[in-house]
Amino acid sequence: MKSFKGWSLVAFTLTILLIVSGCSDSASGDSTREMGDKSGRGSGNGKDKLVIGLDDDPPQLDPHLSSTAVDRQVLHSLFDKLVDIDEDMNIVPKLAKDWDISDDNQTYTFYLQEGVVFHDGTPFNAEAVKFNFDRMLDPAMGSPRYGEVEQVEQVNVIDELTVEVQLKTPFSPFLGDLTDRAGMMLSPTAVKESGEDFSRHPVGTGPYQFVERELQSHIKVSRFDEYWGEPAIIKDVLYKPYTDENIRLTNLISGDVDMITVVGFKDIKKIEGNSAVKLSAKEGRGFLGLHLNPAKAPFNNKDFREAINIAIDRQAITNVVYHGAALPAVSAFPPASWAHNPSLEVPKGDLTKAKSLLEKSGIKDPSFTIKVKPVETDKQMAEMVQSMLQEIGVTVNVEMQEIGSLLSSAIAGDYEALYLGWDGRTDPDGSVSRFFMSNGYNNYAKVNNPEIDKLLTDARVSLDQEERKKIYQRFSEVVFDEANYIFLVHIDENKAMKTNVNGFIHYPDGMIRPDRIYFD
């Protein structure tokens, strides 16, 4: 039995143990406690409402049904998870204060925090944990979380504060998956009472409780006075959607918005040059790139795919489209990820070699269409690729589709090339298996490579990070060589806020946890 006692999976050395203990939830708030009264309630200037500008109106406030990033920004105030991440992506305690993993890596025993209650006053306990897992696993539920918990064989209540989760097979990404919506705990009583309307009256154990919602206007949450942990500093948080990034920025600079979750790349210089606001940037964990469909010509020709891969100048795209707020990509894993392969070099637009590969392919007068979302950055990217490939004699057409239609095209395999990415996950598996395993949920081109399947399966079974690192490095080499997906950029994760907003901790997952924020 391996006893982790709440520490990160990678915390096997004293140094890492010290880092994790210094980044626990209670410690992370220390720098914000200079203001307000000793309870941490209120803020230094008397302002007690934080207004957060979102990039869209959240479709879903039920974590088990959520499938968008904007949902998550609100959910983090309402729902605690069994485990969370710290600033270095280590897994740390939350509702589960300790945990053990059996020697065969298939049984996780969670020891729960005492004295935790849901916003409706009902107790959080082992029975509630079992209820949440059972709900996500119910086929009738159709939960987007199912793929993250499908390895769960059964959940056993040991006692009121101890719960045992048995997996079908060893699955090393399990704890990482629980740092997102799969680990958020919903009130069983509220779910049973609200039924399909739970999203309209969400009830969790988080530092804030739901107050009201007006579609396309705002979502209001208020400090939960019976919170089990350190109480939220600011009393009320108001989330307001602004789909137009210009309007969103204007409201930040001169309106009543205190911070925004998404910053337009073209606006970064404006923010850096404005004394009323400040920018917080962190290297992103996701990726953007081109799906190439090997089931359709000309991408059924590997030489042609390779030619496209090396002809594209990623650095130019980074500079022009993303205004330097990105890194050129060559795999799913950015340099900040422990799974990154430093031996893979990012192509710099080698037109001579690309022309040679194109000639080797035997394809005459090649052309294809890229499908992209109708947003400025995607359009600019496509136009740059169009211009670059014209230099080697390839004609590229650009077709814009709304995100719903684009995803439908991807799922149906109705495309030659399309531009989509992923925002990354705590565990590397969550960023790649869904796209590159033969049975992956997002394997849009239905690529079937036995070596990739074996590598990713082996990585899921091992709990040894060094072993997994070697596996993912080899995986990245194979995927680059196959060139069914052309990795282009890792975009930075940017947040902007008024200068009087303090205490914000920029976590790698990009989610705002508002309870430690305060005003000067």
Protein backbone atom coordinates (compact mmCIF):
# COMPACT_ATOMS: atom_id res chain seq x y z
CA MET A 1 0.00 0.00 0.00
CA LYS A 2 1.42 3.37 -1.03
CA SER A 3 0.32 6.13 1.33
CA PHE A 4 0.35 9.52 -0.37
CA LYS A 5 -1.19 11.41 2.54
CA GLY A 6 -2.41 14.18 0.35
CA TRP A 7 0.83 14.92 -1.44
CA SER A 8 1.38 15.15 -5.16
CA LEU A 9 2.05 12.04 -7.16
CA VAL A 10 5.42 13.46 -8.04
CA ALA A 11 6.29 14.43 -4.50
CA PHE A 12 8.73 11.67 -3.74
CA THR A 13 11.59 13.84 -2.60
CA LEU A 14 11.95 16.15 0.38
CA THR A 15 12.31 19.16 -1.91
CA ILE A 16 9.00 18.54 -3.61
CA LEU A 17 7.32 17.79 -0.30
CA LEU A 18 8.40 21.19 0.95
CA ILE A 19 7.11 22.87 -2.20
CA VAL A 20 3.73 21.19 -1.89
CA SER A 21 3.36 21.98 1.80
CA GLY A 22 4.20 25.59 1.02
CA CYS A 23 1.54 25.75 -1.69
CA SER A 24 -1.41 24.26 0.15
CA ASP A 25 -4.69 26.13 0.06
CA SER A 26 -4.21 27.65 3.48
CA ALA A 27 -0.66 28.76 2.75
CA SER A 28 -1.48 30.22 -0.64
CA GLY A 29 -3.68 32.80 1.01
CA ASP A 30 -1.00 34.12 3.39
CA SER A 31 0.13 36.91 1.09
CA THR A 32 -3.43 38.19 0.84
CA ARG A 33 -4.06 38.49 4.55
CA GLU A 34 -2.41 41.90 4.96
CA MET A 35 -5.77 43.59 4.51
CA GLY A 36 -9.24 43.32 6.04
CA ASP A 37 -10.09 42.04 9.48
CA LYS A 38 -8.61 38.92 11.01
CA SER A 39 -11.35 36.73 9.62
CA GLY A 40 -10.25 37.66 6.11
CA ARG A 41 -13.68 39.11 5.33
CA GLY A 42 -13.97 42.33 3.39
CA SER A 43 -11.18 44.21 1.71
CA GLY A 44 -8.84 47.06 2.40
CA ASN A 45 -10.87 49.77 0.65
CA GLY A 46 -14.32 48.63 1.73
CA LYS A 47 -15.30 47.32 -1.69
CA ASP A 48 -16.88 43.91 -1.29
CA LYS A 49 -17.98 42.86 -4.79
CA LEU A 50 -15.68 41.42 -7.45
CA VAL A 51 -16.93 41.68 -11.05
CA ILE A 52 -15.38 39.16 -13.45
CA GLY A 53 -15.83 39.53 -17.20
CA LEU A 54 -16.23 36.19 -18.99
CA ASP A 55 -15.77 35.55 -22.70
CA ASP A 56 -19.22 33.96 -22.96
CA ASP A 57 -22.32 33.10 -20.96
CA PRO A 58 -21.70 29.71 -19.29
CA PRO A 59 -24.01 27.10 -20.83
CA GLN A 60 -23.94 24.73 -17.88
CA LEU A 61 -23.47 25.06 -14.08
CA ASP A 62 -23.72 21.33 -13.44
CA PRO A 63 -20.10 20.06 -13.38
CA HIS A 64 -21.18 16.60 -14.49
CA LEU A 65 -22.77 18.04 -17.64
CA SER A 66 -20.32 20.86 -18.36
CA SER A 67 -18.25 20.74 -21.55
CA THR A 68 -16.89 24.29 -21.91
CA ALA A 69 -14.02 26.20 -20.31
CA VAL A 70 -16.20 29.21 -19.47
CA ASP A 71 -18.39 27.00 -17.25
CA ARG A 72 -15.34 26.07 -15.24
CA GLN A 73 -14.55 29.69 -14.36
CA VAL A 74 -17.80 29.90 -12.38
CA LEU A 75 -17.80 26.32 -11.11
CA HIS A 76 -14.52 26.84 -9.23
CA SER A 77 -16.23 29.26 -6.85
CA LEU A 78 -19.20 26.95 -6.15
CA PHE A 79 -17.69 23.48 -5.99
CA ASP A 80 -14.72 22.00 -4.17
CA LYS A 81 -12.94 19.01 -5.66
CA LEU A 82 -11.55 15.95 -3.97
CA VAL A 83 -8.05 17.11 -4.94
CA ASP A 84 -6.68 20.21 -6.61
CA ILE A 85 -3.45 21.49 -8.15
CA ASP A 86 -0.94 24.02 -6.86
CA GLU A 87 0.94 26.61 -8.89
CA ASP A 88 3.43 23.98 -10.06
CA MET A 89 0.79 21.48 -11.22
CA ASN A 90 1.38 19.22 -8.23
CA ILE A 91 -1.71 17.46 -6.91
CA VAL A 92 -2.65 18.67 -3.42
CA PRO A 93 -5.43 17.97 -0.89
CA LYS A 94 -8.87 19.53 -1.03
CA LEU A 95 -11.99 17.68 0.16
CA ALA A 96 -9.77 14.61 0.42
CA LYS A 97 -7.14 15.47 3.03
CA ASP A 98 -5.17 12.22 2.51
CA TRP A 99 -5.24 9.22 0.23
CA ASP A 100 -3.66 5.81 -0.16
CA ILE A 101 -3.06 3.88 -3.37
CA SER A 102 -2.89 0.09 -3.26
CA ASP A 103 0.23 -1.74 -4.42
CA ASP A 104 -1.52 -2.82 -7.62
CA ASN A 105 -2.46 0.84 -8.32
CA GLN A 106 -6.13 -0.05 -8.63
CA THR A 107 -7.63 0.98 -5.30
CA TYR A 108 -7.66 4.60 -4.08
CA THR A 109 -8.71 5.18 -0.49
CA PHE A 110 -9.67 8.80 0.25
CA TYR A 111 -9.79 10.23 3.77
CA LEU A 112 -12.18 13.18 3.80
CA GLN A 113 -12.11 16.52 5.58
CA GLU A 114 -14.24 16.73 8.72
CA GLY A 115 -17.06 19.18 9.28
CA VAL A 116 -17.79 19.94 5.62
CA VAL A 117 -21.35 20.85 4.64
CA PHE A 118 -22.98 21.61 1.34
CA HIS A 119 -24.58 25.00 0.74
CA ASP A 120 -27.97 23.44 1.53
CA GLY A 121 -26.73 22.44 5.01
CA THR A 122 -26.47 18.72 4.30
CA PRO A 123 -23.23 16.94 5.23
CA PHE A 124 -20.46 16.08 2.83
CA ASN A 125 -19.31 12.54 3.50
CA ALA A 126 -18.31 9.25 1.88
CA GLU A 127 -21.90 8.56 0.80
CA ALA A 128 -21.88 11.87 -1.10
CA VAL A 129 -18.67 10.89 -2.88
CA LYS A 130 -20.17 7.57 -3.92
CA PHE A 131 -23.31 9.35 -5.14
CA ASN A 132 -21.26 11.68 -7.34
CA PHE A 133 -19.24 8.89 -8.94
CA ASP A 134 -22.34 6.79 -9.51
CA ARG A 135 -24.05 9.76 -11.18
CA MET A 136 -21.15 10.36 -13.58
CA LEU A 137 -21.01 6.66 -14.42
CA ASP A 138 -24.74 6.32 -15.09
CA PRO A 139 -25.14 5.77 -18.86
CA ALA A 140 -28.53 7.50 -18.72
CA MET A 141 -26.79 10.63 -17.45
CA GLY A 142 -24.69 10.99 -20.59
CA SER A 143 -22.07 12.88 -18.59
CA PRO A 144 -19.06 14.36 -20.42
CA ARG A 145 -17.15 13.24 -17.32
CA TYR A 146 -17.78 9.57 -18.12
CA GLY A 147 -14.54 9.25 -20.07
CA GLU A 148 -12.61 10.52 -17.06
CA VAL A 149 -14.12 8.04 -14.59
CA GLU A 150 -14.95 5.05 -16.80
CA GLN A 151 -12.07 3.09 -15.24
CA VAL A 152 -13.96 3.10 -11.92
CA GLU A 153 -15.22 -0.41 -11.15
CA GLN A 154 -17.02 0.43 -7.90
CA VAL A 155 -17.06 2.88 -5.01
CA ASN A 156 -17.24 1.55 -1.45
CA VAL A 157 -18.15 3.54 1.65
CA ILE A 158 -15.79 2.41 4.43
CA ASP A 159 -17.06 4.82 7.06
CA GLU A 160 -18.47 8.34 7.19
CA LEU A 161 -15.19 9.99 6.15
CA THR A 162 -13.45 7.17 4.27
CA VAL A 163 -14.29 6.11 0.74
CA GLU A 164 -12.63 3.50 -1.46
CA VAL A 165 -12.58 3.75 -5.24
CA GLN A 166 -11.66 0.58 -7.09
CA LEU A 167 -10.50 0.84 -10.70
CA LYS A 168 -10.86 -1.80 -13.41
CA THR A 169 -7.18 -1.42 -14.33
CA PRO A 170 -4.32 0.79 -13.11
CA PHE A 171 -4.93 4.32 -14.39
CA SER A 172 -2.26 6.88 -13.49
CA PRO A 173 -4.22 9.94 -14.75
CA PHE A 174 -7.00 9.26 -12.23
CA LEU A 175 -6.00 11.85 -9.62
CA GLY A 176 -5.25 14.40 -12.32
CA ASP A 177 -8.75 13.97 -13.72
CA LEU A 178 -10.18 14.64 -10.26
CA THR A 179 -8.60 18.13 -10.22
CA ASP A 180 -11.24 19.21 -12.72
CA ARG A 181 -15.01 18.71 -12.92
CA ALA A 182 -14.85 14.95 -12.33
CA GLY A 183 -13.65 15.72 -8.81
CA MET A 184 -16.26 18.39 -8.02
CA MET A 185 -18.75 17.25 -5.41
CA LEU A 186 -22.47 18.06 -5.81
CA SER A 187 -25.06 17.88 -3.04
CA PRO A 188 -26.95 14.57 -3.44
CA THR A 189 -30.01 16.13 -1.77
CA ALA A 190 -30.04 19.08 -4.15
CA VAL A 191 -29.55 16.85 -7.19
CA LYS A 192 -32.47 14.65 -6.17
CA GLU A 193 -34.71 17.63 -5.44
CA SER A 194 -33.83 19.66 -8.54
CA GLY A 195 -33.42 16.86 -11.05
CA GLU A 196 -32.71 18.27 -14.50
CA ASP A 197 -32.94 21.79 -13.06
CA PHE A 198 -29.85 21.38 -10.89
CA SER A 199 -27.84 23.65 -13.18
CA ARG A 200 -30.29 26.45 -12.39
CA HIS A 201 -29.76 26.00 -8.63
CA PRO A 202 -26.25 24.53 -8.23
CA VAL A 203 -25.23 23.39 -4.74
CA GLY A 204 -21.67 22.47 -3.80
CA THR A 205 -19.29 22.88 -0.87
CA GLY A 206 -17.25 25.75 -2.35
CA PRO A 207 -16.29 29.08 -0.72
CA TYR A 208 -19.18 30.78 -2.55
CA GLN A 209 -22.82 29.77 -2.90
CA PHE A 210 -25.14 30.44 -5.81
CA VAL A 211 -27.48 33.44 -5.47
CA GLU A 212 -29.03 34.19 -8.85
CA ARG A 213 -28.62 34.08 -12.59
CA GLU A 214 -29.98 36.17 -15.44
CA LEU A 215 -29.08 34.66 -18.81
CA GLN A 216 -26.77 36.80 -20.93
CA SER A 217 -26.54 39.26 -18.04
CA HIS A 218 -24.87 37.92 -14.90
CA ILE A 219 -24.34 35.14 -12.40
CA LYS A 220 -24.08 36.16 -8.74
CA VAL A 221 -22.44 34.09 -5.99
CA SER A 222 -21.97 35.08 -2.36
CA ARG A 223 -19.57 34.02 0.38
CA PHE A 224 -20.65 30.82 2.13
CA ASP A 225 -20.41 31.54 5.84
CA GLU A 226 -20.28 27.85 6.82
CA TYR A 227 -17.35 27.09 4.54
CA TRP A 228 -15.06 24.44 5.97
CA GLY A 229 -11.84 26.13 4.88
CA GLU A 230 -10.50 29.66 5.04
CA PRO A 231 -13.43 32.00 4.32
CA ALA A 232 -13.55 33.98 1.11
CA ILE A 233 -12.21 37.52 1.46
CA ILE A 234 -14.60 39.34 -0.86
CA LYS A 235 -18.28 38.83 -0.08
CA ASP A 236 -19.86 38.79 -3.56
CA VAL A 237 -18.66 37.79 -7.01
CA LEU A 238 -20.55 38.81 -10.13
CA TYR A 239 -19.77 37.04 -13.41
CA LYS A 240 -20.76 38.97 -16.54
CA PRO A 241 -20.47 37.65 -20.13
CA TYR A 242 -18.87 39.73 -22.90
CA THR A 243 -18.50 37.82 -26.15
CA ASP A 244 -17.02 40.86 -27.89
CA GLU A 245 -13.41 41.17 -26.71
CA ASN A 246 -13.35 44.91 -27.45
CA ILE A 247 -16.36 45.54 -25.22
CA ARG A 248 -14.88 43.24 -22.58
CA LEU A 249 -11.62 45.20 -22.51
CA THR A 250 -13.41 48.57 -22.50
CA ASN A 251 -15.42 47.52 -19.46
CA LEU A 252 -12.24 46.46 -17.70
CA ILE A 253 -10.39 49.70 -18.39
CA SER A 254 -13.17 52.21 -17.86
CA GLY A 255 -16.20 50.26 -16.66
CA ASP A 256 -17.26 48.27 -13.62
CA VAL A 257 -15.43 45.04 -14.49
CA ASP A 258 -12.54 44.23 -12.13
CA MET A 259 -10.90 41.42 -14.09
CA ILE A 260 -11.37 39.43 -17.30
CA THR A 261 -10.74 35.76 -17.96
CA VAL A 262 -9.73 36.00 -21.63
CA VAL A 263 -7.51 38.69 -23.16
CA GLY A 264 -7.41 39.30 -26.90
CA PHE A 265 -3.87 38.87 -28.19
CA LYS A 266 -3.99 42.18 -30.00
CA ASP A 267 -4.88 43.86 -26.68
CA ILE A 268 -1.87 42.72 -24.69
CA LYS A 269 0.20 45.81 -25.55
CA LYS A 270 -2.75 48.05 -24.71
CA ILE A 271 -2.98 46.53 -21.26
CA GLU A 272 0.75 46.67 -20.65
CA GLY A 273 0.72 50.36 -21.56
CA ASN A 274 -2.25 51.32 -19.40
CA SER A 275 -1.64 52.28 -15.76
CA ALA A 276 -5.23 51.45 -14.77
CA VAL A 277 -4.87 47.71 -15.48
CA LYS A 278 -2.32 44.94 -15.20
CA LEU A 279 -1.68 41.65 -16.97
CA SER A 280 -0.95 38.23 -15.53
CA ALA A 281 0.55 35.81 -18.06
CA LYS A 282 1.39 32.14 -17.67
CA GLU A 283 2.64 29.65 -20.21
CA GLY A 284 -0.32 27.65 -21.44
CA ARG A 285 -0.60 23.88 -21.17
CA GLY A 286 -2.66 23.35 -24.28
CA PHE A 287 -1.99 23.44 -28.00
CA LEU A 288 -3.44 24.60 -31.30
CA GLY A 289 -2.86 23.02 -34.67
CA LEU A 290 -4.15 21.39 -37.83
CA HIS A 291 -5.92 18.05 -38.00
CA LEU A 292 -4.99 16.47 -41.34
CA ASN A 293 -7.37 13.76 -42.51
CA PRO A 294 -5.37 10.74 -43.73
CA ALA A 295 -8.58 9.19 -45.07
CA LYS A 296 -8.80 11.89 -47.74
CA ALA A 297 -6.45 12.93 -50.53
CA PRO A 298 -3.96 14.54 -50.49
CA PHE A 299 -3.38 13.67 -46.83
CA ASN A 300 -3.49 9.94 -47.44
CA ASN A 301 0.09 10.50 -48.65
CA LYS A 302 2.60 10.60 -45.76
CA ASP A 303 5.25 12.46 -47.75
CA PHE A 304 2.73 15.20 -48.46
CA ARG A 305 1.81 15.47 -44.77
CA GLU A 306 5.49 15.71 -43.86
CA ALA A 307 6.00 18.45 -46.44
CA ILE A 308 3.20 20.49 -44.90
CA ASN A 309 4.60 19.90 -41.41
CA ILE A 310 8.05 21.32 -42.12
CA ALA A 311 6.99 24.09 -44.53
CA ILE A 312 5.04 26.02 -41.86
CA ASP A 313 7.01 28.65 -39.94
CA ARG A 314 5.58 28.41 -36.42
CA GLN A 315 7.61 31.32 -35.09
CA ALA A 316 6.16 33.66 -37.71
CA ILE A 317 2.63 32.60 -36.72
CA THR A 318 3.49 33.14 -33.07
CA ASN A 319 4.77 36.66 -33.74
CA VAL A 320 2.08 37.85 -36.15
CA VAL A 321 -1.12 36.12 -35.07
CA TYR A 322 -0.50 35.78 -31.35
CA HIS A 323 1.63 38.91 -30.88
CA GLY A 324 4.36 36.91 -29.18
CA ALA A 325 2.01 35.59 -26.48
CA ALA A 326 2.62 31.99 -27.51
CA LEU A 327 5.36 29.46 -28.11
CA PRO A 328 5.95 27.51 -31.33
CA ALA A 329 4.77 23.92 -30.87
CA VAL A 330 6.10 20.61 -32.05
CA SER A 331 4.11 18.33 -29.75
CA ALA A 332 1.18 18.38 -27.37
CA PHE A 333 3.45 19.17 -24.44
CA PRO A 334 4.90 22.68 -23.95
CA PRO A 335 8.35 23.16 -22.39
CA ALA A 336 6.79 23.68 -18.94
CA SER A 337 5.33 20.14 -19.01
CA TRP A 338 7.33 17.30 -17.51
CA ALA A 339 6.29 15.25 -20.55
CA HIS A 340 8.01 17.67 -22.98
CA ASN A 341 10.56 16.20 -25.40
CA PRO A 342 13.46 18.69 -25.70
CA SER A 343 15.10 16.72 -28.51
CA LEU A 344 12.30 17.52 -30.96
CA GLU A 345 13.14 20.65 -32.91
CA VAL A 346 10.40 23.02 -34.02
CA PRO A 347 10.34 23.29 -37.85
CA LYS A 348 11.37 26.73 -39.07
CA GLY A 349 9.75 26.69 -42.48
CA ASP A 350 12.24 24.63 -44.51
CA LEU A 351 10.86 25.26 -48.00
CA THR A 352 13.69 23.43 -49.79
CA LYS A 353 13.14 20.19 -47.91
CA ALA A 354 9.37 20.61 -48.16
CA LYS A 355 9.58 20.93 -51.95
CA SER A 356 11.72 17.78 -52.06
CA LEU A 357 9.12 15.84 -50.05
CA LEU A 358 6.35 17.22 -52.21
CA GLU A 359 8.13 16.00 -55.34
CA LYS A 360 8.66 12.61 -53.68
CA SER A 361 4.93 12.39 -52.96
CA GLY A 362 4.17 12.41 -56.67
CA ILE A 363 1.15 14.65 -56.18
CA LYS A 364 0.61 17.14 -59.00
CA ASP A 365 -1.00 20.56 -58.39
CA PRO A 366 -1.95 19.75 -54.79
CA SER A 367 -4.69 21.68 -53.02
CA PHE A 368 -6.80 21.36 -49.91
CA THR A 369 -9.22 23.30 -47.71
CA ILE A 370 -8.68 24.33 -44.08
CA LYS A 371 -11.82 24.71 -41.99
CA VAL A 372 -11.53 27.28 -39.18
CA LYS A 373 -13.76 29.10 -36.70
CA PRO A 374 -14.87 32.60 -37.82
CA VAL A 375 -12.58 34.41 -35.38
CA GLU A 376 -9.79 36.79 -36.30
CA THR A 377 -6.86 34.77 -34.95
CA ASP A 378 -7.96 31.57 -36.71
CA LYS A 379 -8.51 33.45 -39.97
CA GLN A 380 -5.07 35.08 -39.73
CA MET A 381 -3.42 31.74 -39.00
CA ALA A 382 -5.09 30.12 -42.02
CA GLU A 383 -4.05 32.98 -44.28
CA MET A 384 -0.45 32.70 -43.11
CA VAL A 385 -0.43 28.94 -43.75
CA GLN A 386 -2.01 29.64 -47.14
CA SER A 387 0.81 32.04 -48.01
CA MET A 388 3.59 29.75 -46.72
CA LEU A 389 2.37 26.71 -48.64
CA GLN A 390 1.90 28.73 -51.79
CA GLU A 391 5.69 29.05 -51.75
CA ILE A 392 6.03 25.29 -52.31
CA GLY A 393 3.25 25.06 -54.90
CA VAL A 394 0.35 24.00 -52.69
CA THR A 395 -3.00 25.79 -53.04
CA VAL A 396 -4.87 26.27 -49.75
CA ASN A 397 -8.51 27.33 -49.51
CA VAL A 398 -10.03 28.64 -46.28
CA GLU A 399 -13.56 27.84 -45.16
CA MET A 400 -15.02 29.33 -41.99
CA GLN A 401 -17.53 27.41 -39.87
CA GLU A 402 -19.18 28.18 -36.54
CA ILE A 403 -17.75 26.04 -33.75
CA GLY A 404 -20.76 23.71 -33.68
CA SER A 405 -20.53 23.01 -37.40
CA LEU A 406 -16.75 22.69 -37.20
CA LEU A 407 -17.00 20.06 -34.49
CA SER A 408 -19.68 18.23 -36.48
CA SER A 409 -17.32 18.18 -39.48
CA ALA A 410 -14.54 16.87 -37.27
CA ILE A 411 -16.65 14.09 -35.76
CA ALA A 412 -18.00 13.05 -39.17
CA GLY A 413 -14.52 13.12 -40.76
CA ASP A 414 -15.94 15.63 -43.24
CA TYR A 415 -12.79 17.69 -43.73
CA GLU A 416 -9.37 17.72 -45.33
CA ALA A 417 -7.76 19.95 -42.71
CA LEU A 418 -9.26 21.80 -39.76
CA TYR A 419 -7.86 24.07 -37.07
CA LEU A 420 -8.68 22.97 -33.54
CA GLY A 421 -6.78 22.68 -30.32
CA TRP A 422 -7.05 21.69 -26.69
CA ASP A 423 -6.62 23.64 -23.47
CA GLY A 424 -4.54 20.97 -21.77
CA ARG A 425 -5.11 18.91 -18.63
CA THR A 426 -3.32 18.32 -15.35
CA ASP A 427 -2.09 14.90 -16.43
CA PRO A 428 -0.51 14.57 -19.90
CA ASP A 429 -2.86 11.71 -20.74
CA GLY A 430 -5.80 14.10 -20.74
CA SER A 431 -4.17 16.11 -23.51
CA VAL A 432 -3.37 13.28 -25.92
CA SER A 433 -5.22 9.98 -25.48
CA ARG A 434 -8.55 11.40 -26.62
CA PHE A 435 -6.98 12.60 -29.89
CA PHE A 436 -4.41 9.96 -30.78
CA MET A 437 -5.55 6.58 -29.45
CA SER A 438 -7.45 4.51 -31.97
CA ASN A 439 -10.50 4.52 -29.66
CA GLY A 440 -10.02 8.13 -28.53
CA TYR A 441 -13.12 10.31 -28.12
CA ASN A 442 -11.64 13.03 -30.32
CA ASN A 443 -9.70 10.89 -32.79
CA TYR A 444 -11.38 12.76 -35.63
CA ALA A 445 -9.32 11.20 -38.42
CA LYS A 446 -9.77 7.68 -36.99
CA VAL A 447 -6.00 7.17 -37.00
CA ASN A 448 -5.05 3.65 -35.91
CA ASN A 449 -1.39 3.31 -34.95
CA PRO A 450 -0.56 0.27 -32.76
CA GLU A 451 2.63 1.85 -31.41
CA ILE A 452 0.75 4.98 -30.27
CA ASP A 453 -1.93 2.83 -28.63
CA LYS A 454 0.68 0.79 -26.77
CA LEU A 455 2.66 3.84 -25.65
CA LEU A 456 -0.37 5.64 -24.27
CA THR A 457 -1.70 2.47 -22.61
CA ASP A 458 1.68 1.88 -20.94
CA ALA A 459 1.77 5.49 -19.74
CA ARG A 460 -1.65 5.08 -18.15
CA VAL A 461 -0.59 2.04 -16.17
CA SER A 462 2.69 3.34 -14.72
CA LEU A 463 2.83 5.60 -11.65
CA ASP A 464 6.55 6.23 -12.19
CA GLN A 465 6.81 9.73 -13.64
CA GLU A 466 10.28 9.19 -15.10
CA GLU A 467 9.07 6.09 -16.90
CA ARG A 468 6.00 7.94 -18.15
CA LYS A 469 8.16 10.84 -19.29
CA LYS A 470 10.20 8.55 -21.54
CA ILE A 471 6.99 7.06 -22.94
CA TYR A 472 5.51 10.47 -23.75
CA GLN A 473 8.76 11.62 -25.33
CA ARG A 474 8.70 8.61 -27.66
CA PHE A 475 4.99 9.21 -28.29
CA SER A 476 5.73 12.79 -29.38
CA GLU A 477 8.35 11.54 -31.85
CA VAL A 478 5.93 9.04 -33.40
CA VAL A 479 3.12 11.60 -33.71
CA PHE A 480 5.48 14.15 -35.27
CA ASP A 481 6.68 11.57 -37.79
CA GLU A 482 3.14 10.52 -38.71
CA ALA A 483 2.13 14.18 -39.17
CA ASN A 484 -1.59 13.52 -38.89
CA TYR A 485 -1.76 16.53 -36.60
CA ILE A 486 0.41 19.59 -37.16
CA PHE A 487 1.15 21.23 -33.82
CA LEU A 488 1.52 24.98 -34.34
CA VAL A 489 1.48 26.92 -31.06
CA HIS A 490 1.13 26.77 -27.30
CA ILE A 491 -0.70 29.99 -26.46
CA ASP A 492 -0.08 31.84 -23.21
CA GLU A 493 -2.78 31.91 -20.55
CA ASN A 494 -3.53 35.61 -19.93
CA LYS A 495 -5.67 37.32 -17.33
CA ALA A 496 -6.12 41.07 -16.93
CA MET A 497 -7.36 43.06 -13.93
CA LYS A 498 -7.55 46.52 -12.47
CA THR A 499 -4.46 47.55 -10.53
CA ASN A 500 -6.33 47.50 -7.21
CA VAL A 501 -7.09 43.78 -7.56
CA ASN A 502 -4.64 41.68 -5.55
CA GLY A 503 -4.27 38.15 -4.22
CA PHE A 504 -4.92 36.52 -7.60
CA ILE A 505 -3.00 33.27 -7.98
CA HIS A 506 -2.48 32.28 -11.60
CA TYR A 507 -2.91 28.52 -11.66
CA PRO A 508 -1.71 26.55 -14.70
CA ASP A 509 -5.26 25.41 -15.52
CA GLY A 510 -6.27 29.06 -16.13
CA MET A 511 -9.17 28.87 -13.69
CA ILE A 512 -9.84 31.82 -11.38
CA ARG A 513 -10.29 30.81 -7.75
CA PRO A 514 -11.76 34.06 -6.41
CA ASP A 515 -11.75 33.37 -2.67
CA ARG A 516 -8.20 34.74 -2.08
CA ILE A 517 -8.68 37.90 -4.15
CA TYR A 518 -8.97 41.27 -2.42
CA PHE A 519 -8.91 44.97 -3.25
CA ASP A 520 -6.33 47.55 -2.17
